[in-house]
């Protein structure tokens, strides 16, 4: 890839709720700049950026897409992000890798919740932001309404750099308010336009908008404000300079109009980003810590020691693992050794690549602002910092999402368990929002993620890349069994078939252990006078433990029980390890049944944040979920409630909370303790487990 002076580099992320047109805009930018020879389209699966089969099928992005282009001798590197709640953590990671946010507002739908959330999240990451009001060609497109949303919801005073000429089907171009020229586009989507005088139909509007622009820029800049108030002439050069300064600091947010699909209004957008956007060299010093955890910062300069954030891992069936990182300071040469300050180990960097869609080209060296992919780093994962060993820095970790939904998965073909585990691990490398646990009792894999679509898409990807297919079912709650009283039981195993027989006999007393003490099992050997020979005592204990793992009531593990072995009988010839194991297991079951068993369920601490007006509904819903309110709090317009809720009632909370709060609610959930399941609920759990045949044999 060609090298550029770092002042001529722009690193841009595209953000908004799904469907506003980010991918289409990125395609239009690539095409307009001549970086692609055709205009890729999301709808017919020809998008360069949405190239993964899952994205083509859904006609929507599921992961970050990378691209770069040249405009007016500047290099623009960009990251297209998904805006669907199932995949939005990709966008949150991308926020950390760019210097400039290009936010899209749909001219029909306006500013939706996810755009608002990402806008807010971006505040902590960078200052320099642009807004593109897209879909001006669509029916019901309303530029004024979009501006109102930008003002009311995002709290931004739009600094208009272009306004639309025509609306809906009649949308034909924009007025570039910096140059005060009309760009009238051909209707074929080629992006070709003629620069003309501003047509009469928008002349007045354009003059007004220009006046407001000059005023807004003047207000952001003391020197200019004086001139402006003194009604002195402000030159185009001065205006540009002050605009750039204001935009870089985040005092001014340029807003431009256009249509990604019709390829209209892209040039003024690229002009604006190139002329007023912040470069990687102008970023405020990057903050992090040293290895001891002390806060340090480092200038974003090539002379400074290396700091680069690995913000994405792509697992590619052909190229293997690709780690994608952004360089903030220093530089990296190909074929060199660098230091991973999170894993605290050296890594060998081979060839470095700049990627566009699924294509790549070599890059060397990697300099500040570069987004680089390297293959086969051995220990590096998403969120790690690449740095130098003699002056290491650790950049803040990426936000870790709390997973909200989980399913149990079983491979379709028996014997695929290992393959499944390996491919799930690969997927997790690529996607930190995916989690996998093995339930040893049921042998199921519990897959956790951000939503049903997220999990389904991940499994589709797994089938395509690694050829493993699974069946999904609702997950099982990790119930436990325990006893509430003491009781005694006898375990007798006696078999006489032909030659050598089997003989084992034991008496057990079981009693409950205090759950809060945390001891789950105690075994007390109280055999006197050799009623059971010493060498068979461990056999009895093993049999007891085995029974406890398999459960008595409903197939869930039994915990918090003390077992006292107080009597037994043996036979000189027929007694064996196996016979006493079976006796122990039978004895435990008999004692447990005599004691009466109860089911325990995990109780979670749940914290929900929602707009105040929906709090009543959220609390009502919590009550129906057997929740116990612990407290409420408010923060601005939001209400926060805390409650203890059984996990069994929270498995699919996310979609329900979304519908109660119209997508404005958020929640976190954490295990707190186990509690007895109420009888009427327990009955159903036991019946369900019997039906599944967990109850068994012997
Ligand atoms: N009419 C019209 N449709 C658009 C425009 N931009 C995007 N779309 C359509 O909106 C849908 C979502 O676009 P996409 O680029 O995938 O949005 P993303 O989810 O933000 O990446 C697709 O059907 C696009 O064809 C536009 O400017 N005008
Ligand atoms: Mg997209």
XYZ file of C-alpha atoms and ligand atoms in Angstrom:
727
model
C 0.000 0.000 0.000
C 1.150 3.528 -0.783
C 2.588 5.473 2.131
C 1.014 8.743 3.261
C 2.162 11.516 5.502
C 0.339 10.901 8.788
C -1.253 14.358 8.656
C -3.040 13.180 5.518
C -4.589 10.121 7.126
C -8.143 9.896 8.486
C -9.408 6.930 10.460
C -13.178 6.830 10.386
C -15.800 4.557 11.914
C -19.351 4.369 10.545
C -21.973 4.117 13.266
C -25.763 4.035 13.588
C -28.628 1.684 14.239
C -28.961 -1.118 11.708
C -30.463 -0.250 8.355
C -29.583 3.453 8.261
C -27.237 2.759 5.357
C -23.700 2.534 6.781
C -22.590 -0.295 4.544
C -24.205 1.322 1.508
C -22.466 4.592 2.315
C -19.119 2.844 2.718
C -19.643 1.201 -0.678
C -20.503 4.560 -2.201
C -17.382 6.115 -0.676
C -15.188 3.351 -2.086
C -16.798 3.695 -5.481
C -16.725 7.501 -5.563
C -13.043 7.524 -4.678
C -12.311 4.972 -7.378
C -11.217 2.379 -4.823
C -13.819 -0.026 -6.180
C -14.821 -0.435 -9.797
C -18.448 -1.210 -9.092
C -20.953 0.135 -6.577
C -21.504 -2.780 -4.223
C -25.056 -3.206 -3.024
C -26.257 -4.736 0.205
C -29.589 -5.758 -1.293
C -28.312 -7.942 -4.099
C -25.466 -9.434 -2.085
C -22.735 -7.633 -4.056
C -21.497 -5.577 -1.140
C -17.713 -5.577 -0.792
C -17.963 -5.005 2.943
C -20.804 -7.369 3.826
C -18.963 -10.254 2.197
C -19.498 -12.959 4.807
C -22.174 -15.447 3.677
C -24.194 -14.798 6.838
C -24.208 -11.093 6.007
C -25.215 -11.698 2.403
C -28.036 -13.940 3.518
C -29.340 -11.485 6.089
C -28.591 -8.484 3.854
C -27.096 -6.854 6.873
C -23.740 -6.548 8.614
C -22.858 -8.873 11.478
C -19.249 -7.831 11.967
C -16.841 -5.012 11.244
C -15.912 -4.354 7.639
C -12.649 -2.646 6.725
C -11.742 -0.459 3.790
C -9.512 2.362 2.671
C -9.546 4.867 -0.137
C -7.733 7.916 -1.389
C -9.475 11.248 -1.653
C -7.709 14.541 -2.492
C -4.319 12.973 -1.750
C -5.497 11.836 1.662
C -5.795 8.276 2.901
C -9.114 7.479 4.468
C -9.206 4.235 6.416
C -12.608 3.220 7.633
C -14.462 0.625 9.639
C -18.072 -0.183 8.812
C -19.880 -1.538 11.879
C -23.093 -3.467 12.506
C -25.897 -1.600 14.262
C -28.065 -4.539 15.291
C -28.254 -5.134 19.076
C -27.077 -8.697 18.477
C -23.798 -7.466 17.038
C -23.429 -3.981 18.437
C -20.426 -4.829 20.576
C -18.466 -4.923 17.311
C -19.364 -1.251 16.952
C -18.346 -0.595 20.546
C -14.930 -2.136 19.882
C -14.560 -0.137 16.672
C -15.156 3.089 18.624
C -11.792 2.431 20.242
C -9.960 2.019 16.956
C -10.939 5.197 15.081
C -10.354 8.937 15.484
C -13.464 10.089 13.683
C -17.091 9.025 14.001
C -19.277 9.172 10.926
C -22.816 8.763 12.231
C -25.728 8.093 9.938
C -29.228 9.349 10.466
C -31.969 7.825 8.404
C -34.051 10.599 6.813
C -37.197 8.523 7.387
C -36.604 6.838 10.738
C -34.594 9.575 12.398
C -32.304 8.927 15.349
C -33.044 5.528 16.885
C -31.999 4.266 20.297
C -28.894 2.424 19.195
C -27.563 5.445 17.342
C -28.130 7.447 20.496
C -26.346 4.880 22.658
C -23.384 4.670 20.286
C -23.220 8.445 20.083
C -22.984 8.603 23.842
C -20.439 5.806 23.972
C -18.335 7.647 21.390
C -17.992 10.646 23.694
C -15.424 8.774 25.746
C -13.498 7.664 22.688
C -12.994 10.684 20.398
C -14.205 14.233 19.705
C -14.413 14.472 15.968
C -17.830 13.522 14.578
C -19.826 13.947 11.388
C -23.449 13.183 10.656
C -24.708 12.076 7.261
C -28.466 12.318 6.787
C -29.023 9.401 4.444
C -31.850 8.146 2.218
C -32.906 11.591 1.015
C -34.171 9.812 -2.119
C -36.647 7.636 -0.230
C -40.353 8.251 0.108
C -41.176 10.289 3.201
C -37.600 11.509 3.532
C -37.678 14.526 5.807
C -34.487 16.533 6.251
C -35.932 18.943 8.825
C -37.202 16.090 10.967
C -33.788 14.453 10.865
C -32.188 17.735 11.988
C -34.702 17.982 14.805
C -33.819 14.452 15.957
C -30.135 15.315 15.853
C -30.830 18.332 17.998
C -33.338 16.818 20.434
C -32.024 13.291 20.850
C -28.289 13.676 20.339
C -28.222 17.149 21.821
C -26.242 18.497 18.881
C -26.620 21.830 17.159
C -26.157 20.706 13.538
C -23.458 22.558 11.652
C -24.817 22.157 8.132
C -22.245 21.731 5.372
C -24.691 20.632 2.702
C -28.440 20.730 2.119
C -30.568 18.636 -0.248
C -31.878 19.792 -3.597
C -35.220 18.078 -4.186
C -36.763 15.341 -2.068
C -37.772 11.717 -2.411
C -37.789 10.624 -6.059
C -36.934 14.204 -7.008
C -33.765 14.283 -4.927
C -31.070 15.243 -7.380
C -28.211 16.809 -5.558
C -26.914 18.981 -2.769
C -25.715 22.491 -2.172
C -22.153 22.508 -0.896
C -22.396 25.308 1.670
C -18.644 25.784 1.998
C -18.160 26.488 -1.693
C -21.701 27.720 -2.282
C -22.115 25.559 -5.354
C -24.829 23.143 -6.395
C -23.790 19.577 -7.184
C -26.383 18.141 -9.550
C -26.059 14.383 -9.956
C -26.875 12.107 -12.823
C -29.741 9.807 -11.958
C -27.929 6.552 -12.840
C -26.110 6.142 -9.544
C -22.745 6.650 -11.238
C -21.935 9.449 -8.823
C -21.230 11.789 -11.739
C -22.311 15.348 -11.098
C -22.101 18.834 -12.536
C -21.069 21.733 -10.376
C -23.430 24.619 -11.073
C -24.787 27.828 -9.657
C -27.301 27.274 -6.880
C -30.749 26.838 -8.466
C -33.444 29.352 -7.574
C -35.596 26.746 -5.769
C -33.075 26.456 -2.920
C -31.268 29.772 -3.193
C -32.901 31.336 -0.174
C -32.579 28.232 1.962
C -28.933 27.913 0.987
C -28.203 31.541 1.837
C -29.817 31.087 5.253
C -27.936 27.898 5.929
C -24.660 29.499 4.898
C -25.298 32.366 7.280
C -25.944 29.959 10.117
C -22.800 28.032 9.242
C -20.645 31.145 9.402
C -22.286 32.112 12.669
C -21.772 28.683 14.213
C -18.119 28.602 13.162
C -17.578 32.121 14.479
C -19.121 31.203 17.796
C -16.698 28.331 18.206
C -13.685 30.555 17.751
C -12.849 33.671 19.784
C -10.764 35.449 17.169
C -13.345 34.869 14.498
C -16.223 35.840 16.754
C -14.728 39.291 17.215
C -14.496 39.791 13.466
C -17.979 38.423 12.997
C -19.525 40.725 15.585
C -17.563 43.627 14.157
C -19.085 42.711 10.792
C -15.661 42.364 9.252
C -15.168 40.183 6.197
C -14.273 36.577 7.052
C -12.225 34.967 4.300
C -12.923 31.464 3.044
C -9.525 30.445 4.340
C -10.253 31.717 7.822
C -13.615 30.033 7.825
C -12.095 26.712 6.811
C -9.373 26.932 9.411
C -11.786 27.734 12.215
C -14.219 25.065 11.062
C -11.453 22.463 11.127
C -10.373 23.549 14.567
C -13.937 23.375 15.918
C -14.646 20.007 14.338
C -11.448 18.461 15.662
C -12.270 19.605 19.155
C -15.843 18.399 18.862
C -17.280 21.907 19.219
C -18.828 21.690 15.777
C -20.572 18.661 14.321
C -20.848 18.894 10.529
C -24.093 17.551 9.086
C -24.421 16.639 5.417
C -27.271 15.348 3.281
C -27.298 12.631 0.675
C -28.210 9.206 -0.541
C -25.820 6.292 -0.298
C -27.908 4.188 -2.647
C -28.121 6.847 -5.371
C -24.524 7.857 -4.729
C -25.449 11.492 -4.121
C -23.674 13.886 -1.781
C -20.671 11.665 -1.155
C -18.028 14.054 -2.462
C -18.850 16.912 -0.058
C -18.774 14.359 2.753
C -15.333 13.069 1.754
C -14.141 16.643 1.254
C -15.301 17.572 4.731
C -13.660 14.599 6.409
C -10.402 15.163 4.600
C -10.353 18.937 5.090
C -11.635 19.225 8.644
C -11.145 15.806 10.228
C -8.566 15.070 12.862
C -5.483 13.076 11.824
C -3.978 10.262 13.910
C -1.029 12.546 14.677
C -3.319 15.201 16.149
C -5.027 12.896 18.619
C -4.682 13.725 22.278
C -2.014 11.562 23.952
C -3.198 7.993 24.366
C -3.835 6.930 27.958
C -3.143 3.589 29.546
C -1.058 2.038 32.291
C 2.367 0.550 32.706
C 2.779 -3.075 33.731
C 2.395 -2.159 37.392
C -0.962 -0.548 36.696
C 0.195 3.056 37.103
C -1.514 5.434 34.695
C 0.669 6.712 31.902
C 0.123 8.470 28.602
C 2.011 8.598 25.401
C 1.937 11.094 22.524
C 0.409 9.790 19.309
C 3.690 10.179 17.501
C 5.886 7.930 15.462
C 8.896 8.763 17.664
C 7.107 7.480 20.765
C 7.320 3.806 21.748
C 4.819 1.493 20.118
C 1.265 1.155 21.379
C -1.363 -0.651 19.334
C -4.725 -2.092 20.317
C -5.899 -5.456 18.997
C -9.592 -4.707 18.631
C -10.701 -7.562 16.424
C -9.758 -11.127 15.606
C -10.904 -12.732 12.387
C -10.775 -16.460 12.090
C -10.287 -17.378 8.518
C -10.432 -20.991 7.385
C -7.630 -20.349 4.873
C -5.397 -17.772 6.486
C -5.999 -18.927 10.031
C -6.280 -16.410 12.807
C -5.944 -12.756 11.799
C -5.389 -10.216 14.561
C -6.486 -6.727 13.601
C -4.931 -3.817 15.436
C -4.771 -0.044 15.348
C -1.449 1.697 15.850
C -1.647 4.739 18.149
C 2.025 5.513 18.695
C 5.335 4.309 17.359
C 5.609 2.022 14.375
C 5.983 -1.635 13.476
C 8.218 -3.169 10.853
C 7.227 -6.399 9.182
C 9.168 -9.498 10.273
C 9.922 -8.167 13.725
C 9.296 -9.073 17.334
C 6.959 -7.038 19.486
C 5.607 -7.411 23.011
C 2.076 -8.215 24.127
C 1.766 -6.381 27.438
C -1.492 -8.090 28.430
C -0.256 -11.650 27.888
C 3.258 -10.546 28.878
C 4.976 -12.337 26.077
C 6.767 -11.674 22.814
C 5.051 -12.112 19.492
C 6.572 -12.522 16.089
C 5.048 -10.241 13.467
C 5.350 -11.576 9.938
C 3.621 -9.956 7.022
C 1.272 -7.038 7.692
C -1.867 -6.507 5.669
C -4.318 -3.696 4.990
C -7.730 -5.208 4.312
C -10.684 -4.138 2.225
C -13.647 -6.477 2.482
C -12.141 -9.917 2.060
C -9.183 -8.711 -0.008
C -5.869 -7.582 1.379
C -2.630 -5.936 0.359
C 0.742 -5.729 2.041
C 1.683 -2.888 4.275
C 5.119 -2.103 5.706
C 5.874 -0.438 8.024
C 2.652 0.034 9.989
C 2.479 3.628 11.182
C 0.196 5.575 13.470
C -3.401 5.478 12.307
C -2.924 2.252 10.387
C -5.381 -0.573 10.769
C -3.393 -3.704 10.254
C -4.105 -7.406 10.109
C -1.447 -9.988 10.911
C -1.740 -13.726 10.773
C -0.750 -16.345 13.301
C 0.078 -14.426 16.466
C 0.363 -17.238 18.953
C -1.103 -15.861 22.199
C -2.624 -12.539 21.212
C -6.353 -12.085 21.624
C -8.891 -9.319 21.119
C -8.318 -6.462 23.555
C -4.572 -7.021 23.966
C -2.004 -4.263 23.594
C 0.991 -4.633 21.301
C 3.927 -2.607 22.488
C 7.691 -2.728 23.083
C 9.197 -4.866 25.780
C 11.599 -2.224 27.130
C 8.895 0.443 27.496
C 5.572 -1.371 27.616
C 2.128 0.163 27.864
C -1.243 -1.440 28.473
C -4.177 0.233 26.760
C -7.567 0.057 28.507
C -9.369 -3.234 27.850
C -12.299 -3.325 25.457
C -15.732 -3.164 27.104
C -16.883 -6.640 28.034
C -20.528 -7.182 27.264
C -22.764 -9.075 29.641
C -24.268 -11.951 27.740
C -27.991 -12.112 27.990
C -29.191 -15.337 26.495
C -28.029 -18.928 26.508
C -28.929 -22.146 24.762
C -27.888 -25.736 25.117
C -26.292 -27.250 22.024
C -25.648 -30.864 21.147
C -23.721 -31.872 18.035
C -25.904 -33.464 15.369
C -23.479 -36.273 14.766
C -22.350 -38.260 17.759
C -18.640 -38.048 18.339
C -18.432 -34.459 17.106
C -18.024 -33.127 20.654
C -14.317 -32.423 20.331
C -14.726 -30.839 16.945
C -17.534 -28.723 18.342
C -15.417 -27.526 21.249
C -12.509 -26.631 18.966
C -14.686 -24.699 16.547
C -16.538 -22.914 19.329
C -13.185 -21.840 20.732
C -12.199 -20.449 17.340
C -15.491 -18.555 17.115
C -14.932 -17.138 20.581
C -11.510 -15.857 19.573
C -13.217 -13.957 16.813
C -16.196 -12.875 18.860
C -15.714 -12.101 22.542
C -19.462 -11.742 23.050
C -19.854 -15.473 22.582
C -19.392 -17.701 25.609
C -19.357 -21.464 25.962
C -19.663 -23.680 29.012
C -19.755 -27.435 29.223
C -22.455 -28.938 31.403
C -20.747 -32.137 32.491
C -23.922 -33.559 33.913
C -25.959 -33.371 30.737
C -22.946 -33.296 28.434
C -24.438 -30.311 26.696
C -22.603 -27.229 25.562
C -24.207 -24.107 26.909
C -23.695 -21.314 24.388
C -24.194 -17.779 25.637
C -24.526 -14.615 23.613
C -26.180 -11.301 22.943
C -29.428 -12.562 21.474
C -31.007 -15.402 19.588
C -29.960 -14.024 16.201
C -26.400 -13.708 17.461
C -26.271 -17.335 18.524
C -27.959 -18.624 15.398
C -25.633 -16.611 13.168
C -22.600 -17.872 15.088
C -23.726 -21.455 14.608
C -24.313 -20.880 10.898
C -20.796 -19.528 10.675
C -19.493 -22.567 12.511
C -21.224 -24.926 10.135
C -19.800 -23.105 7.145
C -16.271 -22.722 8.424
C -15.755 -25.917 10.372
C -18.483 -28.251 9.186
C -19.989 -28.833 12.624
C -23.755 -28.865 12.998
C -25.640 -28.683 16.257
C -29.139 -28.935 17.616
C -30.159 -26.129 19.916
C -32.509 -26.422 22.811
C -33.464 -24.156 25.654
C -30.789 -24.292 28.327
C -31.256 -26.099 31.588
C -31.100 -24.096 34.751
C -28.345 -25.481 36.992
C -30.666 -26.681 39.751
C -29.291 -28.529 42.774
C -30.843 -31.093 45.085
C -30.459 -31.198 48.830
C -32.075 -32.521 52.033
C -33.703 -30.665 54.893
C -33.716 -33.345 57.632
C -31.511 -36.165 58.828
C -32.448 -39.750 57.946
C -30.993 -43.226 57.789
C -30.871 -45.648 54.901
C -29.673 -49.111 54.068
C -27.806 -50.150 50.971
C -27.689 -53.826 50.316
C -26.236 -55.414 47.212
C -26.261 -59.162 47.037
C -26.041 -61.378 43.967
C -25.515 -65.087 43.668
C -25.091 -66.246 40.107
C -23.221 -69.484 39.662
C -19.629 -69.150 40.889
C -18.401 -66.060 42.751
C -21.196 -63.811 44.051
C -21.385 -60.086 44.906
C -21.884 -58.847 48.411
C -21.896 -55.342 49.928
C -24.057 -53.985 52.712
C -23.993 -50.604 54.435
C -26.027 -48.341 56.705
C -25.769 -44.611 56.261
C -27.056 -41.623 58.131
C -27.279 -38.357 56.235
C -27.823 -34.872 57.614
C -27.965 -31.381 56.076
C -24.890 -29.109 56.068
C -25.179 -25.355 56.538
C -25.344 -23.983 52.983
C -23.824 -20.656 53.895
C -20.654 -22.361 55.154
C -19.922 -23.508 51.616
C -19.024 -27.123 52.428
C -20.891 -29.302 49.951
C -20.049 -32.810 51.203
C -18.606 -34.524 54.222
C -17.993 -38.215 54.706
C -17.614 -39.652 58.188
C -16.360 -43.201 58.647
C -17.941 -44.428 61.912
C -17.513 -48.159 61.338
C -16.525 -50.010 64.483
C -15.094 -53.468 64.872
C -14.432 -53.963 61.187
C -18.079 -54.396 60.132
C -16.769 -53.254 56.749
C -13.060 -53.830 56.106
C -10.982 -50.660 55.738
C -10.212 -51.254 52.088
C -13.928 -51.121 51.183
C -14.726 -47.884 53.028
C -13.483 -45.710 50.099
C -15.674 -47.866 47.831
C -18.758 -46.923 49.837
C -17.757 -43.253 49.690
C -17.210 -43.470 45.942
C -20.666 -45.008 45.470
C -22.243 -42.255 47.568
C -20.506 -39.531 45.604
C -21.519 -41.099 42.344
C -25.159 -41.107 43.420
C -24.888 -37.520 44.562
C -23.569 -36.384 41.191
C -26.372 -38.156 39.377
C -29.070 -36.860 41.712
C -32.016 -38.542 43.331
C -34.995 -36.310 42.825
C -34.690 -34.945 39.308
C -31.219 -35.750 38.062
C -29.481 -32.676 39.481
C -26.413 -32.900 41.718
C -27.030 -33.326 45.436
C -25.069 -30.926 47.621
C -24.720 -29.794 51.249
C -25.002 -33.265 52.794
C -22.997 -34.955 55.510
C -22.882 -38.742 55.237
C -22.060 -40.987 58.198
C -21.282 -44.599 57.477
C -22.099 -46.331 60.765
C -22.617 -50.022 60.038
C -22.331 -52.721 57.418
C -21.645 -56.336 56.584
C -19.253 -58.085 54.286
C -18.508 -61.514 52.874
C -15.005 -63.053 52.821
C -15.243 -64.153 49.193
C -18.051 -62.253 47.486
C -17.354 -58.690 48.725
C -15.601 -56.416 46.240
C -14.926 -52.763 45.512
C -17.729 -52.746 42.956
C -20.224 -54.377 45.330
C -19.575 -51.764 48.040
C -19.817 -48.926 45.553
C -23.251 -50.104 44.546
C -24.220 -50.555 48.184
C -23.077 -46.986 48.940
C -25.100 -45.614 46.058
C -28.209 -47.563 47.057
C -27.761 -46.575 50.707
C -27.529 -42.898 49.833
C -30.620 -43.046 47.698
C -32.595 -44.792 50.433
C -31.502 -42.286 53.084
C -32.180 -39.318 50.810
C -35.647 -40.537 49.970
C -36.342 -41.032 53.672
C -35.066 -37.511 54.430
C -37.183 -35.948 51.708
C -35.415 -33.905 49.042
C -35.822 -30.361 47.865
C -34.729 -28.580 44.727
C -32.526 -25.465 44.869
C -32.354 -22.828 42.157
C -29.870 -20.053 41.392
C -31.051 -16.576 42.312
C -29.592 -13.682 40.368
C -29.054 -10.062 41.288
C -30.596 -8.180 38.420
C -30.159 -4.487 37.771
C -32.392 -2.847 35.204
C -31.984 0.709 33.905
C -34.940 2.165 32.042
C -36.736 5.421 31.281
C -38.697 6.470 34.373
C -42.090 6.166 32.709
C -41.632 2.449 32.060
C -40.527 1.593 35.622
C -44.021 0.497 36.713
C -44.283 -1.996 33.874
C -40.783 -3.313 34.443
C -41.473 -3.874 38.154
C -44.829 -5.542 37.409
C -43.063 -7.871 35.019
C -40.382 -8.611 37.654
C -43.117 -9.672 40.070
C -44.514 -12.101 37.538
C -41.008 -13.530 37.305
C -40.994 -14.254 41.042
C -38.604 -11.337 41.539
C -38.033 -9.601 44.871
C -37.363 -5.898 44.634
C -34.226 -4.862 46.527
C -34.303 -1.165 45.803
C -34.812 1.584 43.272
C -32.759 4.573 42.324
C -32.916 7.265 39.731
C -30.295 8.896 37.556
C -31.499 11.779 35.441
C -34.431 10.556 33.403
C -33.605 6.928 34.069
C -34.836 4.695 36.807
C -32.682 1.884 38.151
C -34.164 -1.103 39.916
C -32.374 -3.919 41.653
C -34.013 -7.235 42.369
C -33.352 -10.859 43.202
C -34.857 -13.007 40.499
C -34.605 -16.756 39.870
C -32.439 -17.495 36.838
C -35.174 -19.770 35.504
C -37.341 -16.699 34.954
C -34.600 -14.638 33.303
C -33.476 -16.876 30.465
C -35.165 -14.819 27.803
C -35.461 -11.509 29.546
C -33.738 -9.437 26.895
C -36.470 -9.478 24.218
C -39.147 -8.937 26.859
C -37.396 -5.956 28.381
C -36.944 -4.566 24.881
C -40.635 -4.747 24.216
C -41.626 -3.271 27.591
C -39.244 -0.341 27.230
C -39.205 0.009 23.424
C -35.566 -0.940 23.376
C -34.511 1.673 25.925
C -33.977 -0.659 28.847
C -30.691 -2.295 29.735
C -29.899 -4.893 32.343
C -27.087 -6.753 33.982
C -27.402 -10.006 35.843
C -25.131 -11.815 38.225
C -25.370 -14.985 40.285
C -26.046 -14.358 43.965
C -27.097 -17.501 45.852
C -29.159 -20.696 45.772
C -32.665 -20.904 47.215
C -35.303 -23.568 47.574
C -37.640 -23.788 44.592
C -41.299 -23.224 45.620
C -43.223 -26.507 45.595
C -45.526 -25.726 42.665
C -42.566 -24.739 40.492
C -40.454 -27.687 41.657
C -43.179 -30.116 40.638
C -42.933 -28.927 37.052
C -39.143 -29.104 36.999
C -39.195 -32.655 38.358
C -41.879 -33.731 35.909
C -39.917 -32.233 33.010
C -36.742 -33.982 34.023
C -38.529 -37.344 34.379
C -39.930 -36.867 30.913
C -36.469 -36.295 29.532
C -35.409 -39.565 31.047
C -32.672 -38.114 33.198
C -34.041 -40.415 35.874
C -32.328 -43.675 35.278
C -31.286 -47.216 35.270
C -29.424 -49.490 37.647
N -33.570 4.469 -0.779
C -32.416 4.325 -0.143
N -32.133 3.164 0.450
C -30.946 3.045 1.085
C -30.014 4.093 1.158
N -28.953 3.664 1.848
C -29.209 2.395 2.212
N -30.407 2.020 1.747
C -31.047 0.717 1.935
O -31.257 0.522 3.310
C -31.021 -0.830 3.654
C -29.960 -0.926 4.713
O -28.748 -0.495 4.197
P -27.354 -0.933 4.807
O -26.303 -0.194 4.052
O -27.244 -2.415 4.901
O -27.504 -0.332 6.267
P -26.585 -0.581 7.558
O -27.288 -1.601 8.368
O -26.558 0.744 8.242
O -25.252 -1.010 7.067
C -30.649 -1.542 2.375
O -31.807 -2.118 1.841
C -30.164 -0.416 1.494
O -30.348 -0.665 0.122
C -30.338 5.323 0.498
O -29.602 6.277 0.515
N -31.547 5.374 -0.114
Mg -24.218 -2.709 7.473
